[in-house]
Short mmCIF file of C-alpha atoms and ligand atoms in Angstrom, two decimals:
data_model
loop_
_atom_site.label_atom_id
_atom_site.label_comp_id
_atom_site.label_asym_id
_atom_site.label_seq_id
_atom_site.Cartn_x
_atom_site.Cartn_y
_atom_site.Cartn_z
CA UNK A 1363 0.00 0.00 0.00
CA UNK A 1364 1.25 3.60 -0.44
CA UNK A 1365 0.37 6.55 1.43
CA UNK A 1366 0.42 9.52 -0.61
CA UNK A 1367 0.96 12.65 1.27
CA UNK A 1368 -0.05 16.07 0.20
CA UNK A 1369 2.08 18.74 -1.64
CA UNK A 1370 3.98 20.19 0.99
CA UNK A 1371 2.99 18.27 3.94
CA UNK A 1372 5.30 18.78 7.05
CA UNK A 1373 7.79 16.65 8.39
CA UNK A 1374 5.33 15.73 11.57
CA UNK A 1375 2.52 14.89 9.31
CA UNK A 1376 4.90 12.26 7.25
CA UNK A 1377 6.34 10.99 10.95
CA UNK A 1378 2.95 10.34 11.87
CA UNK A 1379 1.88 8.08 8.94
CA UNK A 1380 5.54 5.98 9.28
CA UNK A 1381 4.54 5.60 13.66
CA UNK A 1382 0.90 4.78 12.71
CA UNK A 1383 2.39 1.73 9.99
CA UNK A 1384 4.19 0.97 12.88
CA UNK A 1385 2.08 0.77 15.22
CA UNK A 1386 -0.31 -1.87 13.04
CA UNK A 1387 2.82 -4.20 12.94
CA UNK A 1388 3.96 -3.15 9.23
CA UNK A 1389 7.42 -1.61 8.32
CA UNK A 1390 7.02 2.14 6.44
CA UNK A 1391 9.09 3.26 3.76
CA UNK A 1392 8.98 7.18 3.56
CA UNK A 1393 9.93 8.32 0.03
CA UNK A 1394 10.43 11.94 -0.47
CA UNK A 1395 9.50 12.76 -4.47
CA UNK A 1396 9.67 15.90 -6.34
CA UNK A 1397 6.29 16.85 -6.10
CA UNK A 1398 5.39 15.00 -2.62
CA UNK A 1399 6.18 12.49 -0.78
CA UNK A 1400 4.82 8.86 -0.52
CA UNK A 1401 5.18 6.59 2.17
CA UNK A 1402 5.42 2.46 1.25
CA UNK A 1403 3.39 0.25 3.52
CA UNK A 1404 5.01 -3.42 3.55
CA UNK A 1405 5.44 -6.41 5.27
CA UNK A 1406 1.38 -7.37 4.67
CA UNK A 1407 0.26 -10.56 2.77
CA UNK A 1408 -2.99 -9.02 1.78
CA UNK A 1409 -5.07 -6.17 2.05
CA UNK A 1410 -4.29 -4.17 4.67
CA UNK A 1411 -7.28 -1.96 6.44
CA UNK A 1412 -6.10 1.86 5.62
CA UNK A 1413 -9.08 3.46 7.76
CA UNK A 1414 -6.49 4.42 10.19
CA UNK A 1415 -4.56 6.05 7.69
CA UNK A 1416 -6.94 7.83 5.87
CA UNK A 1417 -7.91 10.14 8.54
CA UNK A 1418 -4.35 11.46 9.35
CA UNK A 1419 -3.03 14.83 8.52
CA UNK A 1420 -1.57 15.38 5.33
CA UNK A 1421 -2.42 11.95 4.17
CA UNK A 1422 -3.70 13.23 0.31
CA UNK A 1423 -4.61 9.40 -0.76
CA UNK A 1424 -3.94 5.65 -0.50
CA UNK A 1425 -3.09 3.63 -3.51
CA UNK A 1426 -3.53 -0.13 -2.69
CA UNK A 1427 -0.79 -2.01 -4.85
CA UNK A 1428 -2.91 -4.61 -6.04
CA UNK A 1429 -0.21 -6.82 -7.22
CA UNK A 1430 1.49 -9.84 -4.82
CA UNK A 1431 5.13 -8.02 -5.80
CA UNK A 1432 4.92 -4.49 -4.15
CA UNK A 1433 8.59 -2.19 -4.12
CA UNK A 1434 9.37 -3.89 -8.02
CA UNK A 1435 5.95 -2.54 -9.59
CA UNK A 1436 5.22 0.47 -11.65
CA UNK A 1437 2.19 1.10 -9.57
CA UNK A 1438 5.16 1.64 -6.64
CA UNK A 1439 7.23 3.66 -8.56
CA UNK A 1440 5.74 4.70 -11.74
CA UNK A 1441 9.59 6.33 -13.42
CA UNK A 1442 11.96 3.28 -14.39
CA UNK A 1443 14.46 2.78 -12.28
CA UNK A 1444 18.27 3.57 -13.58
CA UNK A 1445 21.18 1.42 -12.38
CA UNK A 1446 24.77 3.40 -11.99
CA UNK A 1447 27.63 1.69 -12.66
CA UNK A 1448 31.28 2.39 -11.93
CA UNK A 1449 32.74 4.74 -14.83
CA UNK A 1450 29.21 6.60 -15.60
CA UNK A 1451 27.50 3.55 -17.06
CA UNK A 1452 23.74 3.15 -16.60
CA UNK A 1453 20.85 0.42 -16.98
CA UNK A 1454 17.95 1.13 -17.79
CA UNK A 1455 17.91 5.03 -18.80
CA UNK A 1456 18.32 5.52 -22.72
CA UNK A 1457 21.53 3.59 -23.34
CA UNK A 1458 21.61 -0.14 -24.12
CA UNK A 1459 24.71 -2.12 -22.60
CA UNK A 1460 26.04 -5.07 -23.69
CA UNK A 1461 27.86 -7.35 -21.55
CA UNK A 1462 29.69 -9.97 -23.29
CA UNK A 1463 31.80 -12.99 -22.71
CA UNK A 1464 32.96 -16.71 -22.55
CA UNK A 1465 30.23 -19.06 -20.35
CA UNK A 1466 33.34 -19.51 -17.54
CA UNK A 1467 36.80 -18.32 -17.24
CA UNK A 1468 38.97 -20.95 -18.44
CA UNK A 1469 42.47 -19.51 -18.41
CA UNK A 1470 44.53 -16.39 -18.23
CA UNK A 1471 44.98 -16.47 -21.52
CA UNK A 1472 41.31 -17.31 -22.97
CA UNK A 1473 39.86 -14.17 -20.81
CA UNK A 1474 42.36 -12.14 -21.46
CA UNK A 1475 41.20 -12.76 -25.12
CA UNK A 1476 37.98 -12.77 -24.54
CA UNK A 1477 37.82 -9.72 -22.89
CA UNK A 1478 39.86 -7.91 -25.19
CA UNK A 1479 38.29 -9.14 -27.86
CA UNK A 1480 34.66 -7.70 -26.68
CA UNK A 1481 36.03 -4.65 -25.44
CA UNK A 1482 37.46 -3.96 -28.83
CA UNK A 1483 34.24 -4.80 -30.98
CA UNK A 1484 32.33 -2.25 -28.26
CA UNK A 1485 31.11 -4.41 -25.13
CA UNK A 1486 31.29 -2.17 -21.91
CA UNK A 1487 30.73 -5.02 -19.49
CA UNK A 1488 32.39 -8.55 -19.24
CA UNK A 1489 30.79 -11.33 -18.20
CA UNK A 1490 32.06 -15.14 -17.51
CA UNK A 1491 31.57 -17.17 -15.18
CA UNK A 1492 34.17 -18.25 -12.00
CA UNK A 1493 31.20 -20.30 -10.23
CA UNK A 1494 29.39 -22.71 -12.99
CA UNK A 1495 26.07 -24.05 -11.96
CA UNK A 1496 25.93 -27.53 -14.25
CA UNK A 1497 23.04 -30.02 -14.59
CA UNK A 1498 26.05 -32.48 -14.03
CA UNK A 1499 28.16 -32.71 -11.28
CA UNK A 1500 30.91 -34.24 -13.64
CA UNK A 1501 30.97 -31.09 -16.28
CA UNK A 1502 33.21 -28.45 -15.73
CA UNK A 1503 32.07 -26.65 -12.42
CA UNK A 1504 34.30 -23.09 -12.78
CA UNK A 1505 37.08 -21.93 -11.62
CA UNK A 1506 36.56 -20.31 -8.20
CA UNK A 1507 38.26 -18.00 -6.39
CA UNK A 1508 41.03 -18.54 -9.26
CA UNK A 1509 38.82 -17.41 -11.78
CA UNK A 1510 37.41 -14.57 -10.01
CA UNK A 1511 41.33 -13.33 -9.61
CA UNK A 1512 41.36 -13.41 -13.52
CA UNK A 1513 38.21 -11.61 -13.85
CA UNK A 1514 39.30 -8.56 -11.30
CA UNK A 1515 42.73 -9.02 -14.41
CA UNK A 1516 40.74 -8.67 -17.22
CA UNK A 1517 39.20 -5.55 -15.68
CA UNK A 1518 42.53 -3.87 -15.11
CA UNK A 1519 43.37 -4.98 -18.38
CA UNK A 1520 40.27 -3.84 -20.25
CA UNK A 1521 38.53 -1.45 -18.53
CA UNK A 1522 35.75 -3.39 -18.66
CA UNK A 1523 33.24 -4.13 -15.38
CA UNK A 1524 32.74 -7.48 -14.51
CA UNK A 1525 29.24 -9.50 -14.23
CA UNK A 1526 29.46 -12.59 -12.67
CA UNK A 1527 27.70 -15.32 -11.40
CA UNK A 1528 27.18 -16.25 -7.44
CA UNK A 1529 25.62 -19.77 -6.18
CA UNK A 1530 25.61 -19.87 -2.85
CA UNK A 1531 25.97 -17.01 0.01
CA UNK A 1532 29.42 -17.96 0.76
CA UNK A 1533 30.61 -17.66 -2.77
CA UNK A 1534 28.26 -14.30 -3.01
CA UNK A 1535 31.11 -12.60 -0.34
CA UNK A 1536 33.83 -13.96 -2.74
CA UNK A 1537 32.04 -12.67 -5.83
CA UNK A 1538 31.74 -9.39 -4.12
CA UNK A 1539 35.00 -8.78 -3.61
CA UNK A 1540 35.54 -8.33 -7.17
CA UNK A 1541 31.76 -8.35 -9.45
CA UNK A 1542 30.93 -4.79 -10.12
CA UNK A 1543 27.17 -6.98 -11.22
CA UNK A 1544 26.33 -9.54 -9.41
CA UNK A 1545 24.62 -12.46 -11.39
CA UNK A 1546 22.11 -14.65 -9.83
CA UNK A 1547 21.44 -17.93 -12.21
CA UNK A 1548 18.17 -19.03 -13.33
CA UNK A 1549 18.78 -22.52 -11.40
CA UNK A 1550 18.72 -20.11 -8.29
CA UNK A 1551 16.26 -17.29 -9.09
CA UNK A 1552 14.18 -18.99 -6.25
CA UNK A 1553 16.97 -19.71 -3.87
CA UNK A 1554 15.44 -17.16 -1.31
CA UNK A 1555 18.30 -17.38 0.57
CA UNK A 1556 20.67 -16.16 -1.57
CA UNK A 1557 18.45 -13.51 -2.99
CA UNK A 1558 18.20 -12.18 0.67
CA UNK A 1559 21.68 -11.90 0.65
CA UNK A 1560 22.01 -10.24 -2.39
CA UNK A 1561 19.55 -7.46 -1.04
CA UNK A 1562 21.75 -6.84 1.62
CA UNK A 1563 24.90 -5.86 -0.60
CA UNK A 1564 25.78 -3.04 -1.79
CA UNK A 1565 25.85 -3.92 -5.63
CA UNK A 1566 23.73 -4.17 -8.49
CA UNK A 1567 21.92 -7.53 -9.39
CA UNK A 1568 21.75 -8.94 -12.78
CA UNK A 1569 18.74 -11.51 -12.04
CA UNK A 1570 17.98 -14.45 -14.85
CA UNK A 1571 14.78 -15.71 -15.10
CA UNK A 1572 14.29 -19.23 -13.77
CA UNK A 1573 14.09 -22.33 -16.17
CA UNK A 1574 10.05 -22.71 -15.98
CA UNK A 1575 9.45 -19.33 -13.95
CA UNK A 1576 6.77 -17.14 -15.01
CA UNK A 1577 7.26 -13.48 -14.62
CA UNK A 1578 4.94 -13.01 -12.22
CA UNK A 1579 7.54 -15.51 -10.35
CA UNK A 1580 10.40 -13.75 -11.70
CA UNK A 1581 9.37 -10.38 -10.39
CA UNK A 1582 8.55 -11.77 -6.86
CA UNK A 1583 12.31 -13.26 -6.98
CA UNK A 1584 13.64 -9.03 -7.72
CA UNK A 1585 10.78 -8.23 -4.39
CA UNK A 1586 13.09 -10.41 -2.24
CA UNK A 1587 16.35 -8.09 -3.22
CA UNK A 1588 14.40 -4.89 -2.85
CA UNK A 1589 12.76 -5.79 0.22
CA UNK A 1590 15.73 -6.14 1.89
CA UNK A 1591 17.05 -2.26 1.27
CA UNK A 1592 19.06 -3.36 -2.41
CA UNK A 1593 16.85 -1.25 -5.15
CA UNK A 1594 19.54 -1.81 -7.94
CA UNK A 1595 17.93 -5.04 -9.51
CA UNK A 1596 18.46 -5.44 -13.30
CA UNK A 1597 16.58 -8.40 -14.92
CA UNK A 1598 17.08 -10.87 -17.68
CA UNK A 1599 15.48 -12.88 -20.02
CA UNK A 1600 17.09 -16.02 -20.60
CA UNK A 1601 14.14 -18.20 -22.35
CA UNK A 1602 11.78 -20.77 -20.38
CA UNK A 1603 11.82 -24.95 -21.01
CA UNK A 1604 9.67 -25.46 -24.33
CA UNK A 1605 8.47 -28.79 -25.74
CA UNK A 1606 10.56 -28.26 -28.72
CA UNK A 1607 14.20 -29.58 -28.64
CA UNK A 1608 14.93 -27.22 -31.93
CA UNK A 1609 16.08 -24.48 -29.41
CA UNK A 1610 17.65 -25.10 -25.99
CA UNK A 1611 15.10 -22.52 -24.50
CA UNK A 1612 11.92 -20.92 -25.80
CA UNK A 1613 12.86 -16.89 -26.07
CA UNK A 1614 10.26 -15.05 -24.27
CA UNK A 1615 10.74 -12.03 -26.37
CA UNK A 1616 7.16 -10.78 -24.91
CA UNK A 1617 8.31 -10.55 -21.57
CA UNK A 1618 10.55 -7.35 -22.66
CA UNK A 1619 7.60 -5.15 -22.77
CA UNK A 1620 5.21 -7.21 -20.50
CA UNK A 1621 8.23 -6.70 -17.63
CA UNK A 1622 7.89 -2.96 -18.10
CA UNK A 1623 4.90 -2.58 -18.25
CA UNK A 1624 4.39 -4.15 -15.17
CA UNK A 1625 7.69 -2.88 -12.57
CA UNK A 1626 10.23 0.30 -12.97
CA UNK A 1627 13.21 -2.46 -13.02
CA UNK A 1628 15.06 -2.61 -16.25
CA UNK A 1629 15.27 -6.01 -18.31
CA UNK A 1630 17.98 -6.89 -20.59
CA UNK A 1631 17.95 -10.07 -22.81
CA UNK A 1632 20.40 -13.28 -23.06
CA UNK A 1633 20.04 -14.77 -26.33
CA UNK A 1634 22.97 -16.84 -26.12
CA UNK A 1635 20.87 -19.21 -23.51
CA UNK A 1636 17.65 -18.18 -24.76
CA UNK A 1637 18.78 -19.83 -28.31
CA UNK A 1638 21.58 -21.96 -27.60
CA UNK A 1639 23.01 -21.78 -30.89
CA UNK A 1640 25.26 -19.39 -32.19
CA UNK A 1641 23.57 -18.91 -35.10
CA UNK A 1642 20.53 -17.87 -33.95
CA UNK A 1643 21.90 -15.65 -31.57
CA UNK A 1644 22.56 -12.21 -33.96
CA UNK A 1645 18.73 -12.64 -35.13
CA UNK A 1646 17.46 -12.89 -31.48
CA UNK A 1647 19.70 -9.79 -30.05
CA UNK A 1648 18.64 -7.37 -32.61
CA UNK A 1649 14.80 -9.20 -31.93
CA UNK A 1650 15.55 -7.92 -28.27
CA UNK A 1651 17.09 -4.89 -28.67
CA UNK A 1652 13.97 -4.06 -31.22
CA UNK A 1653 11.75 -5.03 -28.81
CA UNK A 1654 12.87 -2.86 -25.71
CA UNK A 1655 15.39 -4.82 -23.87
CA UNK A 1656 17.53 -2.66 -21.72
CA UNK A 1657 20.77 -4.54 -22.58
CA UNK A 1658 22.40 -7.77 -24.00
CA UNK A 1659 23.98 -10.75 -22.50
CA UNK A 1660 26.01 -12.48 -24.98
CA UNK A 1661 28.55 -15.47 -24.65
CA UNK A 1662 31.60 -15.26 -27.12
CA UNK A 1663 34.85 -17.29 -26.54
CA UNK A 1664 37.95 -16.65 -28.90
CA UNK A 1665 38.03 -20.35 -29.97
CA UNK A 1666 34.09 -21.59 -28.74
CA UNK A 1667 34.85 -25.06 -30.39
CA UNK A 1668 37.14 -25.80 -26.90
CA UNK A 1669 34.81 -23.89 -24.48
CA UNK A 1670 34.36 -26.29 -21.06
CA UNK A 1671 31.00 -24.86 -20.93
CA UNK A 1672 28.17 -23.78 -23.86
CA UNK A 1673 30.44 -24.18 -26.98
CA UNK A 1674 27.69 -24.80 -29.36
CA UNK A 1675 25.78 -21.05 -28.40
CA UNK A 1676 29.10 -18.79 -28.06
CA UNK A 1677 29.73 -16.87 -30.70
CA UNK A 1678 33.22 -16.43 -32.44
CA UNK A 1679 34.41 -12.69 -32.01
CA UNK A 1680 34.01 -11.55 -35.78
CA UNK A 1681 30.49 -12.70 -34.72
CA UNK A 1682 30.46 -10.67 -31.94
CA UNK A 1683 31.79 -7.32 -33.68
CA UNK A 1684 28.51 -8.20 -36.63
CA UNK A 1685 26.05 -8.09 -33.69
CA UNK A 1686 27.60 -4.66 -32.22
CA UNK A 1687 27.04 -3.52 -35.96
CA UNK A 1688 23.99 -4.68 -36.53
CA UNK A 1689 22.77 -3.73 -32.85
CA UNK A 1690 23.50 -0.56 -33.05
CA UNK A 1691 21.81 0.07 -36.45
CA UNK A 1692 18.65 -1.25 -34.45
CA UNK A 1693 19.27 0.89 -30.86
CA UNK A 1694 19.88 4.41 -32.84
CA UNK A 1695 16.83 3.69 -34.90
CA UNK A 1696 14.42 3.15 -31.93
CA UNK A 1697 16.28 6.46 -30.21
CA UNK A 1698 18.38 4.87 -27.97
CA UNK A 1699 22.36 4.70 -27.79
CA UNK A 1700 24.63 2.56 -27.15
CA UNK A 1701 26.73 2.06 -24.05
CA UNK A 1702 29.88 3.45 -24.48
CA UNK A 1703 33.26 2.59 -22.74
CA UNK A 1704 33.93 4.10 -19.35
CA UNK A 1705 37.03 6.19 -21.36
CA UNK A 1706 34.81 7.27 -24.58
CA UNK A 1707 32.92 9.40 -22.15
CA UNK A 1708 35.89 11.02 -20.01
C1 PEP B 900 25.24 -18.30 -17.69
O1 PEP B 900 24.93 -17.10 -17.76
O2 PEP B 900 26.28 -18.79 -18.16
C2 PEP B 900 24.24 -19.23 -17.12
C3 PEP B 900 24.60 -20.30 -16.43
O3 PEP B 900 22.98 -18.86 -17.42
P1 PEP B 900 21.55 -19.37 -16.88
O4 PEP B 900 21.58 -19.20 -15.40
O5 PEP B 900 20.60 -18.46 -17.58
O6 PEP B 900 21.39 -20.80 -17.32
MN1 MN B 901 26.50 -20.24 -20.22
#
């Protein structure tokens, strides 16, 4: 629920509303806009009884957020939200980033190469992972700490900022230590522990949609982060399990516009899963791009026929540098820009 409070309204009148939530056993979130402020009403599972409310000074109206996800909705916060990012980059304002890179770090040398090689074809963020979720416990599992050493390398290197995945709340404190994004998997978009960890850091989260989670789901997952004080949630499509093997995932293109339509959070798109072939994946990102996405997520590997991990969906880099072109054809046209470097912009 939200308790709008009139143009102007004094400091006591706004105190008032957050001790009267109190007192009724919710938690109050005071936030001062422009115009007015509002004050959030959560911690309910239902419909809470506002006559209290109503009658107190300054109180100008109640909205009652009539959807089961409360701080991620547009009825919340009606202006999209914008993620900073070290170096001046942004999600979800007019610029579309793309974050690119192998599945998981491998070597020195192949994300050195990697990174280099999407840095030079226009990529602002890098992402691989050092922690590798796998269906099998006998495929490559990642790196670790190792890899997350190389990652922090590549940055130095690059320039680039990192994205990279956490599994587990021990491994988030390691990944936090060095992610300047920090990506939750779709195997774990309902690990509610984790996600209550990741709303206590202090770093954006890149959030993947779960493997047969419907938005509805997904969007509940981001209400765990932001209900524990982290507001810096950027989503992803990633494509749901289909009954048709032609595609490893079905891309839920439609969820681009349904997700912002529905919460202020910005959405980028992963192809690379969503597809799972590399030659599908240049057709899908401009698809995304065209159809609102707030960002790419794109797996390229400078030799993809030896990746440990998603060979057959990574693209080779002269790949990579026709998507950039062809991406940004599609993000000018629709009056958007692309992300540039942190150093373009100096
Ligand atoms: C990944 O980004 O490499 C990954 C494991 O993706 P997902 O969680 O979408 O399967
Ligand atoms: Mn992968």
């Amino acid at each position: 629920m939200l308790i709008v409070m009139r143009h102007g309204a004094p400091l006591q009148d706004i105190d008032r509303v957050v001790s009267t939530i109190e007192d009724m056993g919710y938690h109050a979130r005071p936030m001062p806009g422009k115009q007015r402020t509002t004050v959030g009403l959560v911690g309910n599972d239902g419909r809470v009884d506002s006559s209290r409310l109503e009658a107190l000074p300054g109180v100008q109206e109640i909205i009652h957020v009539t959807k089961p996800y409360k701080q991620v909705s547009r009825e919340w916060k009606p202006e999209s939200t914008v993620v900073r990012l070290p170096g001046g980059l942004t999600i979800g304002g007019d610029d579309v980033i793309v974050m690119a890179g192998p599945c998981s770090v491998e070597s020195e040398r192949q994300i050195l190469d990697a990174a280099r090689a999407v840095r030079d074809a226009g990529a602002t963020v890098l992402r691989a992972g050092a922690f590798k979720p796998r269906s099998s416990p006998y495929s490559f599992q990642g790196m670790g700490r190792a890899g997350l050493k190389l990652l922090a390398r590549a940055r130095e290197e690059t320039g680039l900022l990192v994205v990279t995945e956490a599994m587990d709340a021990e491994g988030l404190d390691q990944v936090l230590e060095v992610a300047d994004i920090v990506q939750i998997g779709a195997r774990n978009m309902q690990n509610y522990s984790l996600l209550k960890h990741a709303g206590r850091a202090r770093k954006p989260v890149l959030l993947k949609r779960g493997l047969s989670a419907t938005i509805s789901e997904l969007l509940l997952s981001a209400e765990y982060i932001l209900a524990e004080g982290n507001p810096d949630v950027v989503l992803c499509e990633r494509g749901v399990r289909g009954f048709d093997t032609t595609t490893r995932n079905l891309f839920d293109l439609s969820a681009i516009p349904v997700v912002h339509g529905l919460s202020h959070l910005p959405i980028v798109a992963d192809p690379s899963h969503g597809t799972g072939h590399r030659d599908m994946v240049i057709p899908m990102a401009r698809a995304a791009v065209a159809a609102g996405a707030d960002g790419l997520l794109v797996e390229v590997h400078p030799t993809p026929d030896r990746a440990l991990s998603d060979g057959a969906q990574s693209l080779y880099p002269e790949q990579f540098e026709r998507l950039m072109r062809e991406t940004r054809i599609i993000v000018e046209a629709i009056g958007r820009r692309l992300a540039e470097p942190a150093g373009a912009r100096a």
